């Protein structure tokens, strides 16, 4: 991923230096377990640990790999250069390359998940704070982009909170599912290595043993992990789309914070564009790009092939780095989002009471008018608002068929905004719990 959309802590997880350090720790812990079992001499295992403070030379490993055409062998050769060929002769005893590669990938994914979970906590905290801040800030709800009925800005934030909370729960489950390791040897039979080695390495590296591996860890685990990232990315886009709508000039119910000195356009000095949320929409597409390749990685030949390898070298760092950046950008947008309650009220009243049509419809049916007739009466008055700019309440009061069923007071009562917000506390308690 390009540095523009990368944060250092997540990027470090995917650096060659981190990868080789994890490879080293897996090999060293495996040697410890082998020594405990009496398979290799204890002094050889101890010799491996003497390299624990070594700086593995990425350029040197690449140089060796250019000859061997095998990355794990290149690393093991470089490790032997640190500890001596004789001392290193029992390293990788009974293991296969995928034991190191797959276990390392899952360690990296679990570490990435931990960062992403922290990112989501920041987003959730911002959404909860803004939800309570604007719990009673009335705005018009929309369906199909058209004014529907009143809601509140707090409910908008609350539903985004609930959605992101579901995403966080899914990510916790995906982290648990991906946190397995395999040190089972060629085709996963443990023929040349004791299962106790796997158990020891996994315990030391914060994983659980894969119940049954072939020569690889099953890729349905990874498919679920990346699918979860994709769903979270879609939730980010869902929030971003709403903010982009609210910032439209003809809406302007909210906008991204526009900092001093910021410029909106190279050509038009008046512009204040929703660039951050537009960027989030694009970043969400990048994260979702990983999902289908991860799904396709599930079907591999027999006990293993490496068609998945090149895919994961790309999607694992790219998807996690991008999502990490996107979540933090989203949190910043929400924290600083500028909200205009007065404009929300102005927009809601743009069509002079039209959004109260359902209340009138229901009142007519309760007064004994058939639903078909009630709908006809309400709609014919509503169309005057759309087409002539009339006042909905005044049109209803002037309609003899409506006033034959409803008194003036009953009609006027149907335009009370409080009716639409009376259950906000109930919804908030469902989302955030009792306070």
Coordinates of C-alpha atoms in Angstrom, one line a residue:
X1 CA 0.0 0.0 0.0
X2 CA 1.3 3.5 -0.8
X3 CA 2.5 5.5 2.1
X4 CA -0.3 8.1 1.6
X5 CA -2.8 5.6 3.0
X6 CA -0.7 3.8 5.5
X7 CA 0.0 4.2 9.3
X8 CA 3.4 3.2 10.7
X9 CA 2.2 0.7 13.4
X10 CA 0.2 -1.4 10.9
X11 CA 2.8 -1.1 8.2
X12 CA 5.4 -2.4 10.6
X13 CA 3.5 -5.7 11.0
X14 CA 4.1 -6.4 7.3
X15 CA 7.7 -5.3 7.0
X16 CA 10.3 -7.9 6.0
X17 CA 12.1 -7.3 9.3
X18 CA 9.0 -8.3 11.2
X19 CA 8.3 -11.3 9.1
X20 CA 11.8 -12.7 9.5
X21 CA 11.7 -12.0 13.2
X22 CA 8.6 -14.1 13.5
X23 CA 10.2 -16.8 11.3
X24 CA 13.1 -16.9 13.7
X25 CA 10.9 -17.2 16.8
X26 CA 8.9 -20.0 15.3
X27 CA 12.1 -21.9 14.4
X28 CA 13.7 -21.2 17.8
X29 CA 10.6 -22.3 19.8
X30 CA 10.4 -25.4 17.6
X31 CA 14.0 -26.2 18.5
X32 CA 13.2 -25.8 22.2
X33 CA 10.4 -28.3 21.9
X34 CA 12.5 -30.7 19.9
X35 CA 15.2 -30.6 22.6
X36 CA 12.6 -31.2 25.3
X37 CA 11.6 -34.3 23.4
X38 CA 15.2 -35.4 23.0
X39 CA 15.1 -35.2 19.2
X40 CA 17.9 -32.7 19.0
X41 CA 20.7 -31.7 21.4
X42 CA 19.8 -29.0 24.0
X43 CA 23.0 -27.1 23.1
X44 CA 21.8 -26.8 19.5
X45 CA 18.5 -25.3 20.6
X46 CA 20.4 -22.9 22.9
X47 CA 22.7 -21.9 20.0
X48 CA 19.6 -20.8 18.0
X49 CA 18.5 -18.5 20.8
X50 CA 21.9 -16.8 20.8
X51 CA 20.7 -15.1 17.6
X52 CA 17.7 -13.5 19.4
X53 CA 19.3 -10.0 19.3
X54 CA 20.5 -10.4 15.7
X55 CA 19.4 -8.0 13.0
X56 CA 18.5 -10.1 10.1
X57 CA 19.9 -8.6 6.9
X58 CA 17.0 -8.4 4.4
X59 CA 19.3 -7.6 1.6
X60 CA 21.4 -10.6 2.4
X61 CA 18.4 -12.9 2.5
X62 CA 17.3 -11.5 -0.9
X63 CA 20.7 -12.2 -2.2
X64 CA 20.6 -15.8 -1.1
X65 CA 17.1 -16.2 -2.4
X66 CA 18.2 -15.0 -5.9
X67 CA 20.2 -18.2 -6.0
X68 CA 18.1 -20.7 -4.1
X69 CA 14.7 -19.4 -5.5
X70 CA 13.3 -20.3 -2.1
X71 CA 12.6 -17.7 0.6
X72 CA 12.5 -20.0 3.6
X73 CA 15.8 -21.7 2.6
X74 CA 17.3 -18.3 2.1
X75 CA 16.4 -17.3 5.6
X76 CA 17.6 -20.5 7.1
X77 CA 20.9 -20.1 5.3
X78 CA 21.2 -16.6 6.7
X79 CA 20.4 -17.8 10.2
X80 CA 23.2 -20.4 9.9
X81 CA 25.5 -17.5 9.1
X82 CA 24.7 -16.0 12.5
X83 CA 24.9 -19.1 14.6
X84 CA 27.2 -21.4 12.7
X85 CA 26.4 -24.2 10.2
X86 CA 26.9 -27.0 12.8
X87 CA 24.8 -25.3 15.4
X88 CA 22.1 -24.7 12.9
X89 CA 21.9 -28.2 11.4
X90 CA 18.8 -29.2 13.5
X91 CA 16.9 -26.0 12.7
X92 CA 13.6 -26.7 10.8
X93 CA 13.9 -30.4 11.8
X94 CA 10.9 -32.3 10.4
X95 CA 9.2 -29.0 9.3
X96 CA 8.0 -27.8 6.0
X97 CA 8.1 -24.2 4.6
X98 CA 4.3 -23.8 5.1
X99 CA 4.7 -24.5 8.8
X100 CA 6.6 -21.3 9.0
X101 CA 4.8 -19.3 6.3
X102 CA 1.2 -20.1 7.4
X103 CA 1.9 -19.7 11.1
X104 CA 3.6 -16.4 10.5
X105 CA 0.8 -15.1 8.3
X106 CA -1.8 -15.9 11.0
X107 CA 0.3 -14.2 13.6
X108 CA 0.5 -11.1 11.4
X109 CA -3.3 -11.2 10.8
X110 CA -4.0 -11.5 14.5
X111 CA -1.7 -8.5 15.3
X112 CA -3.4 -6.6 12.5
X113 CA -6.8 -7.5 13.9
X114 CA -5.8 -6.2 17.3
X115 CA -4.9 -2.8 15.8
X116 CA -8.2 -2.8 13.8
X117 CA -10.2 -3.6 16.9
X118 CA -8.6 -0.6 18.6
X119 CA -9.4 1.5 15.6
X120 CA -13.0 0.5 15.8
X121 CA -13.2 1.4 19.4
X122 CA -12.2 4.9 18.5
X123 CA -14.9 5.0 15.8
X124 CA -17.5 3.7 18.2
X125 CA -16.5 6.2 20.9
X126 CA -16.9 9.0 18.5
X127 CA -20.3 7.8 17.2
X128 CA -21.6 7.3 20.7
X129 CA -20.6 10.8 21.8
X130 CA -22.1 12.5 18.8
X131 CA -25.3 10.4 19.1
X132 CA -25.9 11.6 22.6
X133 CA -24.9 15.1 21.7
X134 CA -27.6 15.2 18.9
X135 CA -30.1 12.8 20.4
X136 CA -32.9 15.3 20.0
X137 CA -31.6 17.2 17.0
X138 CA -34.5 16.7 14.6
X139 CA -33.8 16.2 10.9
X140 CA -35.8 14.8 8.1
X141 CA -35.5 11.1 7.3
X142 CA -35.2 10.2 3.7
X143 CA -36.1 7.2 1.6
X144 CA -35.1 7.0 -2.1
X145 CA -33.4 10.4 -1.5
X146 CA -36.9 11.9 -0.9
X147 CA -38.2 13.5 2.3
X148 CA -40.0 10.8 4.4
X149 CA -40.7 11.5 8.1
X150 CA -38.8 13.2 10.9
X151 CA -36.0 11.5 12.7
X152 CA -33.1 12.8 14.7
X153 CA -29.4 13.2 14.0
X154 CA -28.8 11.2 17.2
X155 CA -30.6 8.2 15.7
X156 CA -28.5 8.5 12.6
X157 CA -25.3 8.3 14.7
X158 CA -26.9 5.5 16.8
X159 CA -27.6 3.3 13.9
X160 CA -24.1 3.7 12.6
X161 CA -22.8 2.9 16.0
X162 CA -24.9 -0.3 16.1
X163 CA -23.6 -1.3 12.6
X164 CA -20.0 -0.7 13.6
X165 CA -20.5 -2.6 16.8
X166 CA -21.7 -5.6 14.8
X167 CA -18.6 -5.2 12.6
X168 CA -16.4 -5.2 15.7
X169 CA -18.0 -8.4 17.0
X170 CA -17.4 -10.0 13.7
X171 CA -13.8 -9.0 13.7
X172 CA -13.3 -10.4 17.1
X173 CA -14.7 -13.7 15.9
X174 CA -12.6 -13.5 12.7
X175 CA -9.5 -12.9 14.8
X176 CA -10.2 -15.9 17.0
X177 CA -10.8 -18.0 13.9
X178 CA -7.5 -17.0 12.2
X179 CA -5.4 -17.4 15.3
X180 CA -4.2 -20.9 14.6
X181 CA -0.8 -22.3 13.8
X182 CA 0.5 -25.5 12.1
X183 CA 3.8 -27.2 12.6
X184 CA 2.7 -30.5 11.1
X185 CA 5.3 -31.2 8.5
X186 CA 4.8 -32.4 4.9
X187 CA 1.1 -33.1 4.1
X188 CA 0.2 -32.4 7.7
X189 CA 0.7 -36.0 9.1
X190 CA 3.3 -35.2 11.8
X191 CA 5.3 -38.1 10.4
X192 CA 8.6 -36.4 11.0
X193 CA 7.7 -34.1 13.9
X194 CA 5.8 -34.6 17.1
X195 CA 2.5 -32.8 17.6
X196 CA 4.0 -31.5 20.9
X197 CA 6.2 -29.2 18.9
X198 CA 3.2 -27.6 17.3
X199 CA 1.5 -27.2 20.6
X200 CA 4.6 -25.6 22.1
X201 CA 5.2 -23.2 19.3
X202 CA 1.5 -22.1 19.2
X203 CA 1.5 -21.5 22.9
X204 CA 4.6 -19.3 22.7
X205 CA 3.2 -17.4 19.7
X206 CA -0.3 -16.8 21.0
X207 CA -2.1 -19.2 18.7
X208 CA -3.9 -22.5 19.1
X209 CA -2.9 -25.6 17.0
X210 CA -4.8 -26.1 13.8
X211 CA -7.0 -29.2 14.5
X212 CA -6.2 -30.6 11.0
X213 CA -3.9 -29.1 8.5
X214 CA -2.7 -30.6 5.3
X215 CA 0.5 -28.9 4.4
X216 CA -1.2 -25.6 4.9
X217 CA -3.7 -24.1 7.2
X218 CA -7.2 -24.3 5.6
X219 CA -8.0 -21.1 3.7
X220 CA -11.6 -20.9 4.6
X221 CA -10.3 -19.2 7.8
X222 CA -8.6 -16.5 5.8
X223 CA -11.7 -16.1 3.5
X224 CA -13.8 -15.3 6.5
X225 CA -11.2 -12.9 7.8
X226 CA -11.0 -10.9 4.6
X227 CA -14.8 -11.1 4.2
X228 CA -15.1 -9.5 7.6
X229 CA -12.8 -6.7 6.6
X230 CA -14.9 -6.2 3.5
X231 CA -18.1 -5.8 5.5
X232 CA -16.4 -3.3 7.8
X233 CA -15.3 -1.4 4.8
X234 CA -18.8 -1.3 3.5
X235 CA -20.0 0.1 6.8
X236 CA -17.4 2.8 6.5
X237 CA -18.7 3.6 3.1
X238 CA -22.3 3.6 4.4
X239 CA -21.4 6.3 6.9
X240 CA -19.3 8.2 4.4
X241 CA -22.2 8.3 1.9
X242 CA -24.5 9.9 4.4
X243 CA -22.0 12.5 5.3
X244 CA -21.4 13.3 1.6
X245 CA -25.1 13.7 1.1
X246 CA -25.4 16.0 4.1
X247 CA -22.6 18.2 2.8
X248 CA -24.2 18.8 -0.6
X249 CA -24.8 22.6 -1.1
X250 CA -28.6 22.3 -1.4
X251 CA -28.7 20.1 1.8
X252 CA -25.8 21.4 4.0
X253 CA -27.0 19.7 7.2
X254 CA -23.5 18.8 8.2
X255 CA -20.0 19.0 6.7
X256 CA -16.5 17.8 7.2
X257 CA -14.4 20.2 9.3
X258 CA -12.6 22.7 7.1
X259 CA -9.4 23.6 8.7
X260 CA -7.7 27.0 8.5
X261 CA -5.6 27.3 5.3
X262 CA -7.4 24.4 3.7
X263 CA -8.2 24.7 0.0
X264 CA -11.2 23.1 -1.6
X265 CA -10.4 23.6 -5.3
X266 CA -7.5 24.7 -7.4
X267 CA -9.9 26.6 -9.7
X268 CA -12.9 27.7 -7.4
X269 CA -11.9 29.3 -4.1
X270 CA -15.4 29.0 -2.7
X271 CA -15.4 25.2 -2.7
X272 CA -15.5 23.1 0.5
X273 CA -15.7 19.6 -0.7
X274 CA -16.3 16.3 1.2
X275 CA -12.9 15.0 0.3
X276 CA -12.3 12.8 3.3
X277 CA -15.5 10.9 3.0
X278 CA -15.1 10.6 -0.8
X279 CA -11.6 9.2 0.0
X280 CA -13.2 6.7 2.4
X281 CA -15.6 5.5 -0.3
X282 CA -12.6 4.8 -2.5
X283 CA -10.6 3.1 0.3
X284 CA -13.6 0.8 1.0
X285 CA -13.5 -0.4 -2.6
X286 CA -9.8 -1.3 -2.1
X287 CA -10.5 -3.3 1.0
X288 CA -13.3 -5.2 -0.7
X289 CA -11.0 -6.1 -3.6
X290 CA -9.4 -8.6 -1.2
X291 CA -12.6 -10.5 -0.6
X292 CA -13.1 -12.4 -3.8
X293 CA -9.4 -13.5 -4.1
X294 CA -9.5 -14.7 -0.5
X295 CA -12.6 -16.8 -1.3
X296 CA -10.9 -18.2 -4.4
X297 CA -7.9 -19.3 -2.3
X298 CA -10.1 -21.8 -0.4
X299 CA -10.0 -24.3 -3.2
X300 CA -6.4 -25.6 -3.5
X301 CA -5.1 -28.8 -5.1
X302 CA -4.8 -31.8 -2.8
X303 CA -2.8 -31.2 0.4
X304 CA -1.3 -28.0 -1.0
X305 CA -0.4 -25.8 -3.8
X306 CA 0.9 -22.2 -3.8
X307 CA -1.6 -20.5 -5.9
X308 CA -2.8 -18.7 -2.7
X309 CA 0.6 -17.5 -1.8
X310 CA 1.0 -14.6 -4.3
X311 CA -2.5 -13.5 -3.5
X312 CA -2.0 -13.3 0.2
X313 CA 1.3 -11.5 -0.2
X314 CA -0.7 -8.7 -1.7
X315 CA -4.1 -8.7 0.0
X316 CA -3.0 -9.3 3.5
X317 CA -0.9 -6.1 3.9
X318 CA -3.0 -4.0 1.5
X319 CA -6.4 -4.8 3.1
X320 CA -5.3 -4.4 6.7
X321 CA -3.2 -1.3 6.1
X322 CA -6.0 0.4 4.1
X323 CA -8.7 -0.5 6.6
X324 CA -6.5 0.7 9.5
X325 CA -6.1 4.1 7.7
X326 CA -9.7 4.3 6.8
X327 CA -11.0 3.6 10.3
X328 CA -8.8 6.3 11.8
X329 CA -9.8 8.8 9.1
X330 CA -13.5 8.0 9.7
X331 CA -13.0 8.5 13.4
X332 CA -11.5 11.9 12.8
X333 CA -14.3 12.9 10.5
X334 CA -17.0 12.0 13.0
X335 CA -15.1 13.6 15.9
X336 CA -14.9 17.0 14.0
X337 CA -18.1 16.8 11.9
X338 CA -19.8 20.2 11.9
X339 CA -23.6 19.9 12.2
X340 CA -26.2 22.5 11.4
X341 CA -29.4 21.9 13.3
X342 CA -31.1 25.0 12.0
X343 CA -30.6 23.9 8.4
X344 CA -32.0 20.5 9.3
X345 CA -35.2 22.2 10.5
X346 CA -35.3 24.4 7.5
X347 CA -34.9 21.5 5.1
X348 CA -37.6 19.5 6.9
X349 CA -40.0 22.4 6.6
X350 CA -39.2 23.1 3.0
X351 CA -42.5 21.5 1.9
X352 CA -44.6 23.0 4.6
X353 CA -45.8 20.1 6.7
X354 CA -45.8 17.6 3.9
X355 CA -43.8 15.0 5.9
X356 CA -46.8 14.6 8.3
X357 CA -48.9 12.9 5.7
X358 CA -48.9 9.5 7.3
X359 CA -50.2 10.8 10.6
X360 CA -53.1 12.4 8.8
X361 CA -53.7 9.2 6.8
X362 CA -53.9 7.1 10.0
X363 CA -56.1 9.6 11.8
X364 CA -58.6 9.5 8.9
X365 CA -58.8 5.7 9.0
X366 CA -59.2 5.8 12.8
X367 CA -62.0 8.2 12.2
X368 CA -63.9 5.7 10.1
X369 CA -62.7 6.7 6.6
X370 CA -61.7 3.7 4.4
X371 CA -58.0 3.4 3.8
X372 CA -58.4 3.9 0.0
X373 CA -60.5 7.1 0.5
X374 CA -58.1 8.4 3.3
X375 CA -55.1 7.9 1.0
X376 CA -56.9 9.7 -1.8
X377 CA -57.8 12.7 0.4
X378 CA -54.3 13.0 1.8
X379 CA -52.5 12.5 -1.5
X380 CA -54.6 15.1 -3.4
X381 CA -53.7 17.7 -0.8
X382 CA -50.1 16.6 -0.7
X383 CA -49.8 17.0 -4.5
X384 CA -50.7 20.7 -4.1
X385 CA -47.7 21.1 -1.9
X386 CA -45.4 19.4 -4.4
X387 CA -46.8 21.2 -7.5
X388 CA -48.0 24.6 -6.2
X389 CA -45.9 25.2 -3.1
X390 CA -49.0 25.1 -0.9
X391 CA -49.1 24.7 2.9
X392 CA -50.1 21.1 3.6
X393 CA -51.9 21.8 6.9
X394 CA -53.9 24.8 5.4
X395 CA -54.9 22.6 2.4
X396 CA -56.2 19.9 4.8
X397 CA -58.1 22.5 6.8
X398 CA -59.7 23.8 3.7
X399 CA -60.8 20.3 2.4
X400 CA -64.4 19.6 3.4
X401 CA -64.0 15.9 3.1
X402 CA -61.1 15.9 5.5
X403 CA -62.7 18.3 8.0
X404 CA -65.9 16.2 7.9
X405 CA -63.8 13.4 9.6
X406 CA -61.3 15.4 11.6
X407 CA -61.7 18.6 13.7
X408 CA -59.3 21.5 13.3
X409 CA -57.6 20.6 16.6
X410 CA -57.2 17.0 15.5
X411 CA -55.6 18.1 12.2
X412 CA -53.3 20.6 13.9
X413 CA -52.2 18.0 16.4
X414 CA -50.9 15.9 13.6
X415 CA -48.2 18.4 12.9
X416 CA -46.5 18.0 16.3
X417 CA -42.8 17.1 15.9
X418 CA -42.6 15.5 19.3
X419 CA -44.8 12.7 18.1
X420 CA -41.9 11.4 15.9
X421 CA -39.2 11.5 18.6
X422 CA -41.2 10.0 21.5
X423 CA -39.3 6.7 21.3
X424 CA -35.8 8.0 20.9
X425 CA -34.9 7.1 24.5
X426 CA -36.1 3.6 24.0
X427 CA -34.0 3.1 20.9
X428 CA -31.0 4.6 22.6
X429 CA -31.4 2.2 25.5
X430 CA -31.4 -0.7 23.0
X431 CA -28.3 0.5 21.3
X432 CA -26.2 1.9 24.2
X433 CA -27.8 0.3 27.2
X434 CA -29.4 1.9 30.2
X435 CA -27.6 4.9 31.7

